[in-house]
mmCIF file with all atom_site columns, C-alpha atoms in Angstrom:
data_model
loop_
_atom_site.group_PDB
_atom_site.id
_atom_site.type_symbol
_atom_site.label_atom_id
_atom_site.label_alt_id
_atom_site.label_comp_id
_atom_site.label_asym_id
_atom_site.label_entity_id
_atom_site.label_seq_id
_atom_site.pdbx_PDB_ins_code
_atom_site.Cartn_x
_atom_site.Cartn_y
_atom_site.Cartn_z
_atom_site.occupancy
_atom_site.B_iso_or_equiv
_atom_site.pdbx_formal_charge
_atom_site.auth_seq_id
_atom_site.auth_comp_id
_atom_site.auth_asym_id
_atom_site.auth_atom_id
_atom_site.pdbx_PDB_model_num
ATOM 1   C CA . GLU H 1 1   ? -11.626 -10.171 -13.025 1.00 0.00 ? 73   GLU H CA 1
ATOM 2   C CA . ALA H 1 2   ? -8.013  -9.314  -12.252 1.00 0.00 ? 74   ALA H CA 1
ATOM 3   C CA . GLN H 1 3   ? -7.529  -9.559  -8.536  1.00 0.00 ? 75   GLN H CA 1
ATOM 4   C CA . VAL H 1 4   ? -5.478  -10.521 -5.512  1.00 0.00 ? 76   VAL H CA 1
ATOM 5   C CA . THR H 1 5   ? -7.328  -12.854 -3.152  1.00 0.00 ? 77   THR H CA 1
ATOM 6   C CA . GLN H 1 6   ? -6.430  -13.255 0.503   1.00 0.00 ? 78   GLN H CA 1
ATOM 7   C CA . ASN H 1 7   ? -7.795  -15.751 3.001   1.00 0.00 ? 79   ASN H CA 1
ATOM 8   C CA . PRO H 1 8   ? -8.910  -15.670 5.691   1.00 0.00 ? 80   PRO H CA 1
ATOM 9   C CA . ARG H 1 9   ? -10.240 -12.118 5.867   1.00 0.00 ? 81   ARG H CA 1
ATOM 10  C CA . TYR H 1 10  ? -10.604 -12.287 9.619   1.00 0.00 ? 82   TYR H CA 1
ATOM 11  C CA . LEU H 1 11  ? -8.873  -14.561 12.106  1.00 0.00 ? 83   LEU H CA 1
ATOM 12  C CA . ILE H 1 12  ? -8.611  -14.742 15.862  1.00 0.00 ? 84   ILE H CA 1
ATOM 13  C CA . THR H 1 13  ? -5.995  -17.111 17.195  1.00 0.00 ? 85   THR H CA 1
ATOM 14  C CA . VAL H 1 14  ? -3.933  -17.748 20.311  1.00 0.00 ? 86   VAL H CA 1
ATOM 15  C CA . THR H 1 15  ? -0.267  -17.247 21.000  1.00 0.00 ? 87   THR H CA 1
ATOM 16  C CA . GLY H 1 16  ? 1.890   -19.986 19.518  1.00 0.00 ? 88   GLY H CA 1
ATOM 17  C CA . LYS H 1 17  ? -0.662  -21.576 17.216  1.00 0.00 ? 89   LYS H CA 1
ATOM 18  C CA . LYS H 1 18  ? 0.776   -21.702 13.704  1.00 0.00 ? 90   LYS H CA 1
ATOM 19  C CA . LEU H 1 19  ? -1.266  -20.081 10.997  1.00 0.00 ? 91   LEU H CA 1
ATOM 20  C CA . THR H 1 20  ? -1.055  -19.373 7.295   1.00 0.00 ? 92   THR H CA 1
ATOM 21  C CA . VAL H 1 21  ? -2.611  -16.519 5.377   1.00 0.00 ? 93   VAL H CA 1
ATOM 22  C CA . THR H 1 22  ? -2.969  -17.388 1.728   1.00 0.00 ? 94   THR H CA 1
ATOM 23  C CA . CYS H 1 23  ? -2.548  -14.987 -1.175  1.00 0.00 ? 95   CYS H CA 1
ATOM 24  C CA . SER H 1 24  ? -3.274  -15.705 -4.800  1.00 0.00 ? 96   SER H CA 1
ATOM 25  C CA . GLN H 1 25  ? -3.195  -13.485 -7.901  1.00 0.00 ? 97   GLN H CA 1
ATOM 26  C CA . ASN H 1 26  ? -4.614  -14.191 -11.355 1.00 0.00 ? 98   ASN H CA 1
ATOM 27  C CA . MET H 1 27  ? -2.677  -11.573 -13.337 1.00 0.00 ? 99   MET H CA 1
ATOM 28  C CA . ASN H 1 28  ? 0.522   -13.547 -13.996 1.00 0.00 ? 100  ASN H CA 1
ATOM 29  C CA . HIS H 1 29  ? 2.440   -10.985 -11.965 1.00 0.00 ? 101  HIS H CA 1
ATOM 30  C CA . GLU H 1 30  ? 6.060   -11.715 -11.160 1.00 0.00 ? 102  GLU H CA 1
ATOM 31  C CA . TYR H 1 31  ? 6.345   -9.523  -8.062  1.00 0.00 ? 103  TYR H CA 1
ATOM 32  C CA . MET H 1 32  ? 4.390   -10.204 -4.862  1.00 0.00 ? 104  MET H CA 1
ATOM 33  C CA . SER H 1 33  ? 4.656   -8.673  -1.426  1.00 0.00 ? 105  SER H CA 1
ATOM 34  C CA . TRP H 1 34  ? 3.199   -8.725  2.082   1.00 0.00 ? 106  TRP H CA 1
ATOM 35  C CA . TYR H 1 35  ? 2.558   -5.634  4.183   1.00 0.00 ? 107  TYR H CA 1
ATOM 36  C CA . ARG H 1 36  ? 1.209   -5.041  7.620   1.00 0.00 ? 108  ARG H CA 1
ATOM 37  C CA . GLN H 1 37  ? -0.773  -1.932  8.485   1.00 0.00 ? 109  GLN H CA 1
ATOM 38  C CA . ASP H 1 38  ? -0.809  -0.572  12.011  1.00 0.00 ? 110  ASP H CA 1
ATOM 39  C CA . PRO H 1 39  ? -2.342  2.693   13.293  1.00 0.00 ? 111  PRO H CA 1
ATOM 40  C CA . GLY H 1 40  ? 0.098   5.555   13.045  1.00 0.00 ? 112  GLY H CA 1
ATOM 41  C CA . LEU H 1 41  ? 2.709   3.435   11.277  1.00 0.00 ? 113  LEU H CA 1
ATOM 42  C CA . GLY H 1 42  ? 1.226   3.139   7.807   1.00 0.00 ? 114  GLY H CA 1
ATOM 43  C CA . LEU H 1 43  ? 2.162   0.146   5.656   1.00 0.00 ? 115  LEU H CA 1
ATOM 44  C CA . ARG H 1 44  ? 5.341   -1.726  6.344   1.00 0.00 ? 116  ARG H CA 1
ATOM 45  C CA . GLN H 1 45  ? 6.724   -4.394  4.075   1.00 0.00 ? 117  GLN H CA 1
ATOM 46  C CA . ILE H 1 46  ? 7.226   -7.850  5.602   1.00 0.00 ? 118  ILE H CA 1
ATOM 47  C CA . TYR H 1 47  ? 8.542   -9.984  2.719   1.00 0.00 ? 119  TYR H CA 1
ATOM 48  C CA . TYR H 1 48  ? 8.557   -9.798  -1.032  1.00 0.00 ? 120  TYR H CA 1
ATOM 49  C CA . SER H 1 49  ? 9.201   -12.070 -3.973  1.00 0.00 ? 121  SER H CA 1
ATOM 50  C CA . MET H 1 50  ? 10.544  -11.109 -7.381  1.00 0.00 ? 122  MET H CA 1
ATOM 51  C CA . ASN H 1 51  ? 9.638   -14.460 -8.913  1.00 0.00 ? 123  ASN H CA 1
ATOM 52  C CA . VAL H 1 52  ? 9.149   -18.161 -8.206  1.00 0.00 ? 124  VAL H CA 1
ATOM 53  C CA . GLU H 1 53  ? 11.569  -19.442 -5.565  1.00 0.00 ? 125  GLU H CA 1
ATOM 54  C CA . VAL H 1 54  ? 12.962  -15.920 -5.043  1.00 0.00 ? 126  VAL H CA 1
ATOM 55  C CA . THR H 1 55  ? 11.993  -14.250 -1.762  1.00 0.00 ? 127  THR H CA 1
ATOM 56  C CA . ASP H 1 56  ? 13.585  -11.570 0.377   1.00 0.00 ? 128  ASP H CA 1
ATOM 57  C CA . LYS H 1 57  ? 13.055  -9.728  3.628   1.00 0.00 ? 129  LYS H CA 1
ATOM 58  C CA . GLY H 1 58  ? 11.288  -6.426  3.803   1.00 0.00 ? 130  GLY H CA 1
ATOM 59  C CA . ASP H 1 59  ? 11.445  -3.984  6.679   1.00 0.00 ? 131  ASP H CA 1
ATOM 60  C CA . VAL H 1 60  ? 9.717   -6.062  9.378   1.00 0.00 ? 132  VAL H CA 1
ATOM 61  C CA . PRO H 1 61  ? 10.324  -9.780  8.637   1.00 0.00 ? 133  PRO H CA 1
ATOM 62  C CA . GLU H 1 62  ? 10.785  -11.048 12.207  1.00 0.00 ? 134  GLU H CA 1
ATOM 63  C CA . GLY H 1 63  ? 8.287   -13.749 13.139  1.00 0.00 ? 135  GLY H CA 1
ATOM 64  C CA . TYR H 1 64  ? 7.151   -14.391 9.563   1.00 0.00 ? 136  TYR H CA 1
ATOM 65  C CA . LYS H 1 65  ? 7.972   -16.816 6.778   1.00 0.00 ? 137  LYS H CA 1
ATOM 66  C CA . VAL H 1 66  ? 6.929   -16.925 3.140   1.00 0.00 ? 138  VAL H CA 1
ATOM 67  C CA . SER H 1 67  ? 7.262   -19.245 0.202   1.00 0.00 ? 139  SER H CA 1
ATOM 68  C CA . ARG H 1 68  ? 6.809   -18.857 -3.555  1.00 0.00 ? 140  ARG H CA 1
ATOM 69  C CA . LYS H 1 69  ? 6.517   -22.291 -5.093  1.00 0.00 ? 141  LYS H CA 1
ATOM 70  C CA . GLU H 1 70  ? 4.106   -21.158 -7.804  1.00 0.00 ? 142  GLU H CA 1
ATOM 71  C CA . LYS H 1 71  ? 3.886   -17.823 -9.546  1.00 0.00 ? 143  LYS H CA 1
ATOM 72  C CA . ARG H 1 72  ? 0.311   -17.136 -8.478  1.00 0.00 ? 144  ARG H CA 1
ATOM 73  C CA . ASN H 1 73  ? 0.607   -17.979 -4.750  1.00 0.00 ? 145  ASN H CA 1
ATOM 74  C CA . PHE H 1 74  ? 2.513   -16.279 -1.957  1.00 0.00 ? 146  PHE H CA 1
ATOM 75  C CA . PRO H 1 75  ? 1.422   -17.508 1.485   1.00 0.00 ? 147  PRO H CA 1
ATOM 76  C CA . LEU H 1 76  ? 2.417   -15.756 4.706   1.00 0.00 ? 148  LEU H CA 1
ATOM 77  C CA . ILE H 1 77  ? 3.244   -18.105 7.568   1.00 0.00 ? 149  ILE H CA 1
ATOM 78  C CA . LEU H 1 78  ? 3.295   -17.223 11.247  1.00 0.00 ? 150  LEU H CA 1
ATOM 79  C CA . GLU H 1 79  ? 5.039   -20.169 12.895  1.00 0.00 ? 151  GLU H CA 1
ATOM 80  C CA . SER H 1 80  ? 4.426   -19.036 16.469  1.00 0.00 ? 152  SER H CA 1
ATOM 81  C CA . PRO H 1 81  ? 2.196   -15.963 16.512  1.00 0.00 ? 153  PRO H CA 1
ATOM 82  C CA . SER H 1 82  ? 2.507   -13.426 19.291  1.00 0.00 ? 154  SER H CA 1
ATOM 83  C CA . PRO H 1 83  ? 0.182   -10.571 20.307  1.00 0.00 ? 155  PRO H CA 1
ATOM 84  C CA . ASN H 1 84  ? 2.460   -7.981  18.662  1.00 0.00 ? 156  ASN H CA 1
ATOM 85  C CA . GLN H 1 85  ? 1.563   -9.584  15.330  1.00 0.00 ? 157  GLN H CA 1
ATOM 86  C CA . THR H 1 86  ? -2.038  -8.484  15.752  1.00 0.00 ? 158  THR H CA 1
ATOM 87  C CA . SER H 1 87  ? -2.484  -6.338  12.679  1.00 0.00 ? 159  SER H CA 1
ATOM 88  C CA . LEU H 1 88  ? -4.122  -5.843  9.300   1.00 0.00 ? 160  LEU H CA 1
ATOM 89  C CA . TYR H 1 89  ? -2.221  -7.667  6.583   1.00 0.00 ? 161  TYR H CA 1
ATOM 90  C CA . PHE H 1 90  ? -2.209  -6.936  2.878   1.00 0.00 ? 162  PHE H CA 1
ATOM 91  C CA . CYS H 1 91  ? -0.884  -8.969  0.003   1.00 0.00 ? 163  CYS H CA 1
ATOM 92  C CA . ALA H 1 92  ? -0.041  -7.095  -3.193  1.00 0.00 ? 164  ALA H CA 1
ATOM 93  C CA . SER H 1 93  ? 1.342   -7.915  -6.605  1.00 0.00 ? 165  SER H CA 1
ATOM 94  C CA . SER H 1 94  ? 2.956   -6.049  -9.461  1.00 0.00 ? 166  SER H CA 1
ATOM 95  C CA . LEU H 1 95  ? 3.701   -6.994  -13.051 1.00 0.00 ? 167  LEU H CA 1
ATOM 96  C CA . ASN H 1 96  ? 7.482   -7.080  -12.900 1.00 0.00 ? 168  ASN H CA 1
ATOM 97  C CA . SER H 1 97  ? 8.882   -4.622  -10.400 1.00 0.00 ? 169  SER H CA 1
ATOM 98  C CA . GLY H 1 98  ? 8.679   -3.677  -6.801  1.00 0.00 ? 170  GLY H CA 1
ATOM 99  C CA . ALA H 1 99  ? 8.694   0.001   -7.737  1.00 0.00 ? 171  ALA H CA 1
ATOM 100 C CA . ASN H 1 100 ? 5.707   -0.193  -10.052 1.00 0.00 ? 172  ASN H CA 1
ATOM 101 C CA . VAL H 1 101 ? 1.921   -0.135  -9.586  1.00 0.00 ? 173  VAL H CA 1
ATOM 102 C CA . LEU H 1 102 ? 0.723   -2.547  -6.903  1.00 0.00 ? 174  LEU H CA 1
ATOM 103 C CA . THR H 1 103 ? -2.612  -4.376  -6.909  1.00 0.00 ? 175  THR H CA 1
ATOM 104 C CA . PHE H 1 104 ? -3.749  -5.076  -3.368  1.00 0.00 ? 176  PHE H CA 1
ATOM 105 C CA . GLY H 1 105 ? -5.869  -7.752  -1.796  1.00 0.00 ? 177  GLY H CA 1
ATOM 106 C CA . ALA H 1 106 ? -8.760  -6.798  0.479   1.00 0.00 ? 178  ALA H CA 1
ATOM 107 C CA . GLY H 1 107 ? -6.765  -7.436  3.636   1.00 0.00 ? 179  GLY H CA 1
ATOM 108 C CA . SER H 1 108 ? -6.696  -9.988  6.451   1.00 0.00 ? 180  SER H CA 1
ATOM 109 C CA . ARG H 1 109 ? -7.346  -8.820  9.971   1.00 0.00 ? 181  ARG H CA 1
ATOM 110 C CA . LEU H 1 110 ? -5.475  -10.984 12.445  1.00 0.00 ? 182  LEU H CA 1
ATOM 111 C CA . THR H 1 111 ? -5.886  -10.940 16.211  1.00 0.00 ? 183  THR H CA 1
ATOM 112 C CA . VAL H 1 112 ? -3.493  -12.933 18.378  1.00 0.00 ? 184  VAL H CA 1
ATOM 113 C CA . LEU H 1 113 ? -4.652  -13.424 21.973  1.00 0.00 ? 185  LEU H CA 1
ATOM 114 C CA . ALA U 2 1   ? 17.486  7.679   3.824   1.00 0.00 ? 1436 ALA U CA 1
ATOM 115 C CA . GLN U 2 2   ? 14.477  7.519   1.593   1.00 0.00 ? 1437 GLN U CA 1
ATOM 116 C CA . SER U 2 3   ? 11.238  8.691   3.176   1.00 0.00 ? 1438 SER U CA 1
ATOM 117 C CA . VAL U 2 4   ? 7.723   9.806   2.398   1.00 0.00 ? 1439 VAL U CA 1
ATOM 118 C CA . THR U 2 5   ? 6.027   12.414  4.577   1.00 0.00 ? 1440 THR U CA 1
ATOM 119 C CA . GLN U 2 6   ? 2.332   13.149  4.742   1.00 0.00 ? 1441 GLN U CA 1
ATOM 120 C CA . PRO U 2 7   ? 2.208   16.026  7.228   1.00 0.00 ? 1442 PRO U CA 1
ATOM 121 C CA . ASP U 2 8   ? -1.516  15.838  7.923   1.00 0.00 ? 1443 ASP U CA 1
ATOM 122 C CA . ILE U 2 9   ? -2.794  12.815  9.832   1.00 0.00 ? 1444 ILE U CA 1
ATOM 123 C CA . HIS U 2 10  ? -6.417  13.982  9.641   1.00 0.00 ? 1445 HIS U CA 1
ATOM 124 C CA . ILE U 2 11  ? -8.117  16.506  7.391   1.00 0.00 ? 1446 ILE U CA 1
ATOM 125 C CA . THR U 2 12  ? -11.759 17.582  7.556   1.00 0.00 ? 1447 THR U CA 1
ATOM 126 C CA . VAL U 2 13  ? -13.472 19.396  4.706   1.00 0.00 ? 1448 VAL U CA 1
ATOM 127 C CA . SER U 2 14  ? -17.064 20.187  3.887   1.00 0.00 ? 1449 SER U CA 1
ATOM 128 C CA . GLU U 2 15  ? -18.794 18.407  1.055   1.00 0.00 ? 1450 GLU U CA 1
ATOM 129 C CA . GLY U 2 16  ? -18.357 20.419  -2.115  1.00 0.00 ? 1451 GLY U CA 1
ATOM 130 C CA . ALA U 2 17  ? -15.207 22.150  -0.907  1.00 0.00 ? 1452 ALA U CA 1
ATOM 131 C CA . SER U 2 18  ? -11.834 21.768  -2.561  1.00 0.00 ? 1453 SER U CA 1
ATOM 132 C CA . LEU U 2 19  ? -9.185  19.432  -1.226  1.00 0.00 ? 1454 LEU U CA 1
ATOM 133 C CA . GLU U 2 20  ? -5.412  19.287  -1.185  1.00 0.00 ? 1455 GLU U CA 1
ATOM 134 C CA . LEU U 2 21  ? -3.473  16.505  0.511   1.00 0.00 ? 1456 LEU U CA 1
ATOM 135 C CA . ARG U 2 22  ? 0.228   17.060  0.909   1.00 0.00 ? 1457 ARG U CA 1
ATOM 136 C CA . CYS U 2 23  ? 3.052   14.643  0.216   1.00 0.00 ? 1458 CYS U CA 1
ATOM 137 C CA . ASN U 2 24  ? 6.802   15.209  0.335   1.00 0.00 ? 1459 ASN U CA 1
ATOM 138 C CA . TYR U 2 25  ? 9.509   12.696  -0.325  1.00 0.00 ? 1460 TYR U CA 1
ATOM 139 C CA . SER U 2 26  ? 13.213  12.333  0.148   1.00 0.00 ? 1461 SER U CA 1
ATOM 140 C CA . TYR U 2 27  ? 15.039  10.393  -2.563  1.00 0.00 ? 1462 TYR U CA 1
ATOM 141 C CA . GLY U 2 28  ? 18.229  10.946  -4.502  1.00 0.00 ? 1463 GLY U CA 1
ATOM 142 C CA . ALA U 2 29  ? 16.785  10.206  -7.918  1.00 0.00 ? 1464 ALA U CA 1
ATOM 143 C CA . THR U 2 30  ? 13.520  10.834  -9.735  1.00 0.00 ? 1465 THR U CA 1
ATOM 144 C CA . PRO U 2 31  ? 11.056  8.383   -8.257  1.00 0.00 ? 1466 PRO U CA 1
ATOM 145 C CA . TYR U 2 32  ? 7.840   6.892   -9.428  1.00 0.00 ? 1467 TYR U CA 1
ATOM 146 C CA . LEU U 2 33  ? 5.007   8.529   -7.479  1.00 0.00 ? 1468 LEU U CA 1
ATOM 147 C CA . PHE U 2 34  ? 1.629   7.161   -6.495  1.00 0.00 ? 1469 PHE U CA 1
ATOM 148 C CA . TRP U 2 35  ? -1.488  7.993   -4.565  1.00 0.00 ? 1470 TRP U CA 1
ATOM 149 C CA . TYR U 2 36  ? -3.623  5.175   -3.196  1.00 0.00 ? 1471 TYR U CA 1
ATOM 150 C CA . VAL U 2 37  ? -6.984  5.349   -1.428  1.00 0.00 ? 1472 VAL U CA 1
ATOM 151 C CA . GLN U 2 38  ? -8.227  2.968   1.228   1.00 0.00 ? 1473 GLN U CA 1
ATOM 152 C CA . SER U 2 39  ? -11.944 3.001   1.945   1.00 0.00 ? 1474 SER U CA 1
ATOM 153 C CA . PRO U 2 40  ? -13.107 1.473   5.242   1.00 0.00 ? 1475 PRO U CA 1
ATOM 154 C CA . GLY U 2 41  ? -12.709 -2.310  5.227   1.00 0.00 ? 1476 GLY U CA 1
ATOM 155 C CA . GLN U 2 42  ? -11.106 -2.295  1.804   1.00 0.00 ? 1477 GLN U CA 1
ATOM 156 C CA . GLY U 2 43  ? -7.691  -2.783  0.309   1.00 0.00 ? 1478 GLY U CA 1
ATOM 157 C CA . LEU U 2 44  ? -5.729  0.009   -1.305  1.00 0.00 ? 1479 LEU U CA 1
ATOM 158 C CA . GLN U 2 45  ? -6.784  1.213   -4.725  1.00 0.00 ? 1480 GLN U CA 1
ATOM 159 C CA . LEU U 2 46  ? -4.561  3.189   -7.074  1.00 0.00 ? 1481 LEU U CA 1
ATOM 160 C CA . LEU U 2 47  ? -5.825  6.743   -7.664  1.00 0.00 ? 1482 LEU U CA 1
ATOM 161 C CA . LEU U 2 48  ? -3.057  7.948   -9.964  1.00 0.00 ? 1483 LEU U CA 1
ATOM 162 C CA . LYS U 2 49  ? 0.615   7.601   -10.771 1.00 0.00 ? 1484 LYS U CA 1
ATOM 163 C CA . TYR U 2 50  ? 3.489   9.642   -12.146 1.00 0.00 ? 1485 TYR U CA 1
ATOM 164 C CA . PHE U 2 51  ? 6.413   8.081   -13.970 1.00 0.00 ? 1486 PHE U CA 1
ATOM 165 C CA . SER U 2 52  ? 7.601   10.849  -16.284 1.00 0.00 ? 1487 SER U CA 1
ATOM 166 C CA . GLY U 2 53  ? 6.364   13.541  -18.657 1.00 0.00 ? 1488 GLY U CA 1
ATOM 167 C CA . ASP U 2 54  ? 3.585   15.976  -17.809 1.00 0.00 ? 1489 ASP U CA 1
ATOM 168 C CA . THR U 2 55  ? 3.896   16.839  -14.148 1.00 0.00 ? 1490 THR U CA 1
ATOM 169 C CA . LEU U 2 56  ? 0.136   17.250  -13.705 1.00 0.00 ? 1491 LEU U CA 1
ATOM 170 C CA . VAL U 2 57  ? -1.505  13.839  -13.730 1.00 0.00 ? 1492 VAL U CA 1
ATOM 171 C CA . GLN U 2 58  ? -5.160  12.948  -13.741 1.00 0.00 ? 1493 GLN U CA 1
ATOM 172 C CA . GLY U 2 59  ? -6.566  10.015  -11.861 1.00 0.00 ? 1494 GLY U CA 1
ATOM 173 C CA . ILE U 2 60  ? -9.801  8.281   -11.130 1.00 0.00 ? 1495 ILE U CA 1
ATOM 174 C CA . LYS U 2 61  ? -12.725 9.775   -9.195  1.00 0.00 ? 1496 LYS U CA 1
ATOM 175 C CA . GLY U 2 62  ? -11.827 13.332  -10.304 1.00 0.00 ? 1497 GLY U CA 1
ATOM 176 C CA . PHE U 2 63  ? -8.477  13.484  -8.486  1.00 0.00 ? 1498 PHE U CA 1
ATOM 177 C CA . GLU U 2 64  ? -5.302  15.030  -9.841  1.00 0.00 ? 1499 GLU U CA 1
ATOM 178 C CA . ALA U 2 65  ? -1.782  15.452  -8.528  1.00 0.00 ? 1500 ALA U CA 1
ATOM 179 C CA . GLU U 2 66  ? 1.145   17.651  -9.433  1.00 0.00 ? 1501 GLU U CA 1
ATOM 180 C CA . PHE U 2 67  ? 4.791   16.645  -9.250  1.00 0.00 ? 1502 PHE U CA 1
ATOM 181 C CA . LYS U 2 68  ? 7.060   19.515  -8.238  1.00 0.00 ? 1503 LYS U CA 1
ATOM 182 C CA . ARG U 2 69  ? 10.659  18.407  -8.461  1.00 0.00 ? 1504 ARG U CA 1
ATOM 183 C CA . SER U 2 70  ? 12.048  21.553  -6.814  1.00 0.00 ? 1505 SER U CA 1
ATOM 184 C CA . GLN U 2 71  ? 9.882   20.957  -3.759  1.00 0.00 ? 1506 GLN U CA 1
ATOM 185 C CA . SER U 2 72  ? 10.063  17.144  -3.781  1.00 0.00 ? 1507 SER U CA 1
ATOM 186 C CA . SER U 2 73  ? 6.315   17.149  -3.543  1.00 0.00 ? 1508 SER U CA 1
ATOM 187 C CA . PHE U 2 74  ? 3.397   15.297  -5.096  1.00 0.00 ? 1509 PHE U CA 1
ATOM 188 C CA . ASN U 2 75  ? 0.232   16.864  -3.690  1.00 0.00 ? 1510 ASN U CA 1
ATOM 189 C CA . LEU U 2 76  ? -3.187  15.408  -4.384  1.00 0.00 ? 1511 LEU U CA 1
ATOM 190 C CA . ARG U 2 77  ? -6.099  17.703  -5.263  1.00 0.00 ? 1512 ARG U CA 1
ATOM 191 C CA . LYS U 2 78  ? -9.785  17.551  -5.986  1.00 0.00 ? 1513 LYS U CA 1
ATOM 192 C CA . PRO U 2 79  ? -11.894 20.617  -6.846  1.00 0.00 ? 1514 PRO U CA 1
ATOM 193 C CA . SER U 2 80  ? -15.075 19.455  -5.071  1.00 0.00 ? 1515 SER U CA 1
ATOM 194 C CA . VAL U 2 81  ? -15.218 16.565  -2.631  1.00 0.00 ? 1516 VAL U CA 1
ATOM 195 C CA . HIS U 2 82  ? -18.126 14.181  -2.232  1.00 0.00 ? 1517 HIS U CA 1
ATOM 196 C CA . TRP U 2 83  ? -19.150 12.328  0.917   1.00 0.00 ? 1518 TRP U CA 1
ATOM 197 C CA . SER U 2 84  ? -17.931 9.106   -0.700  1.00 0.00 ? 1519 SER U CA 1
ATOM 198 C CA . ASP U 2 85  ? -14.360 10.496  -0.734  1.00 0.00 ? 1520 ASP U CA 1
ATOM 199 C CA . ALA U 2 86  ? -14.092 9.931   3.018   1.00 0.00 ? 1521 ALA U CA 1
ATOM 200 C CA . ALA U 2 87  ? -11.224 7.457   3.280   1.00 0.00 ? 1522 ALA U CA 1
ATOM 201 C CA . GLU U 2 88  ? -7.541  7.177   4.074   1.00 0.00 ? 1523 GLU U CA 1
ATOM 202 C CA . TYR U 2 89  ? -5.106  8.346   1.430   1.00 0.00 ? 1524 TYR U CA 1
ATOM 203 C CA . PHE U 2 90  ? -1.566  7.102   1.041   1.00 0.00 ? 1525 PHE U CA 1
ATOM 204 C CA . CYS U 2 91  ? 1.214   8.704   -0.917  1.00 0.00 ? 1526 CYS U CA 1
ATOM 205 C CA . ALA U 2 92  ? 3.854   6.251   -2.110  1.00 0.00 ? 1527 ALA U CA 1
ATOM 206 C CA . VAL U 2 93  ? 7.235   6.489   -3.778  1.00 0.00 ? 1528 VAL U CA 1
ATOM 207 C CA . GLY U 2 94  ? 8.663   3.839   -6.066  1.00 0.00 ? 1529 GLY U CA 1
ATOM 208 C CA . LEU U 2 95  ? 12.416  3.650   -5.646  1.00 0.00 ? 1530 LEU U CA 1
ATOM 209 C CA . THR U 2 96  ? 13.760  2.872   -9.064  1.00 0.00 ? 1531 THR U CA 1
ATOM 210 C CA . ARG U 2 97  ? 17.193  2.125   -7.630  1.00 0.00 ? 1532 ARG U CA 1
ATOM 211 C CA . GLY U 2 98  ? 15.883  -0.015  -4.804  1.00 0.00 ? 1533 GLY U CA 1
ATOM 212 C CA . ASP U 2 99  ? 13.026  -1.647  -6.680  1.00 0.00 ? 1534 ASP U CA 1
ATOM 213 C CA . LYS U 2 100 ? 10.569  -1.147  -3.857  1.00 0.00 ? 1535 LYS U CA 1
ATOM 214 C CA . ILE U 2 101 ? 7.757   1.156   -2.861  1.00 0.00 ? 1536 ILE U CA 1
ATOM 215 C CA . ILE U 2 102 ? 7.678   3.049   0.401   1.00 0.00 ? 1537 ILE U CA 1
ATOM 216 C CA . PHE U 2 103 ? 4.473   4.487   1.781   1.00 0.00 ? 1538 PHE U CA 1
ATOM 217 C CA . GLY U 2 104 ? 3.628   7.554   3.771   1.00 0.00 ? 1539 GLY U CA 1
ATOM 218 C CA . LYS U 2 105 ? 1.743   7.049   7.009   1.00 0.00 ? 1540 LYS U CA 1
ATOM 219 C CA . GLY U 2 106 ? -1.517  8.166   5.453   1.00 0.00 ? 1541 GLY U CA 1
ATOM 220 C CA . THR U 2 107 ? -3.988  11.033  5.750   1.00 0.00 ? 1542 THR U CA 1
ATOM 221 C CA . ARG U 2 108 ? -7.503  10.290  6.892   1.00 0.00 ? 1543 ARG U CA 1
ATOM 222 C CA . LEU U 2 109 ? -10.074 12.482  5.151   1.00 0.00 ? 1544 LEU U CA 1
ATOM 223 C CA . HIS U 2 110 ? -13.328 13.342  6.898   1.00 0.00 ? 1545 HIS U CA 1
ATOM 224 C CA . ILE U 2 111 ? -16.213 14.979  5.040   1.00 0.00 ? 1546 ILE U CA 1
ATOM 225 C CA . LEU U 2 112 ? -18.728 17.274  6.744   1.00 0.00 ? 1547 LEU U CA 1
ATOM 226 C CA . PRO U 2 113 ? -22.248 17.247  5.267   1.00 0.00 ? 1548 PRO U CA 1
#
């Protein structure tokens, strides 16, 4: 089944404790992206990647890092999480363009205490 | 600046009634247009898309949307809603010149029995 898989789905952590949210897609998509969803703000793009070893900032990149060492994986790294990063995070992928149809993961709900 | 506006944060309709969710965008070129649905605890699922051609597009679950260039709108419609349509709906615009998608803030649909 074609899908985007995120882990963990739920995580509670404390301020400053590094964490990684993994994202993997099995569709051979070139484009991958991370979004955060907050009430009243909709979806905001954090980082995106057009292909392996090519990443760029979205609209709200502060406090996040990403890497794209393999085509299928696009982990989101929070080096020193803070409470304002408490949010619902979505990974998404698209065949070859950031303007095209996105396939989303199920989401990862992160709480930073 | 490019933007997507969904004027209604919440909409409540009775089961079996018709539905129209509004979406307006601001963009200097013809965009790609999308509607996504997010059921509780789920990721976003594509309902329908418009790239070119016939301005009335059909999607899954009995939804349709009409692109009106003169009004910069892409409203979503369904003739008769079902209780399972209760969800949050996001309009999105693919910026062909910017190679990214921007999302509206969403409309939450409530269904009365």
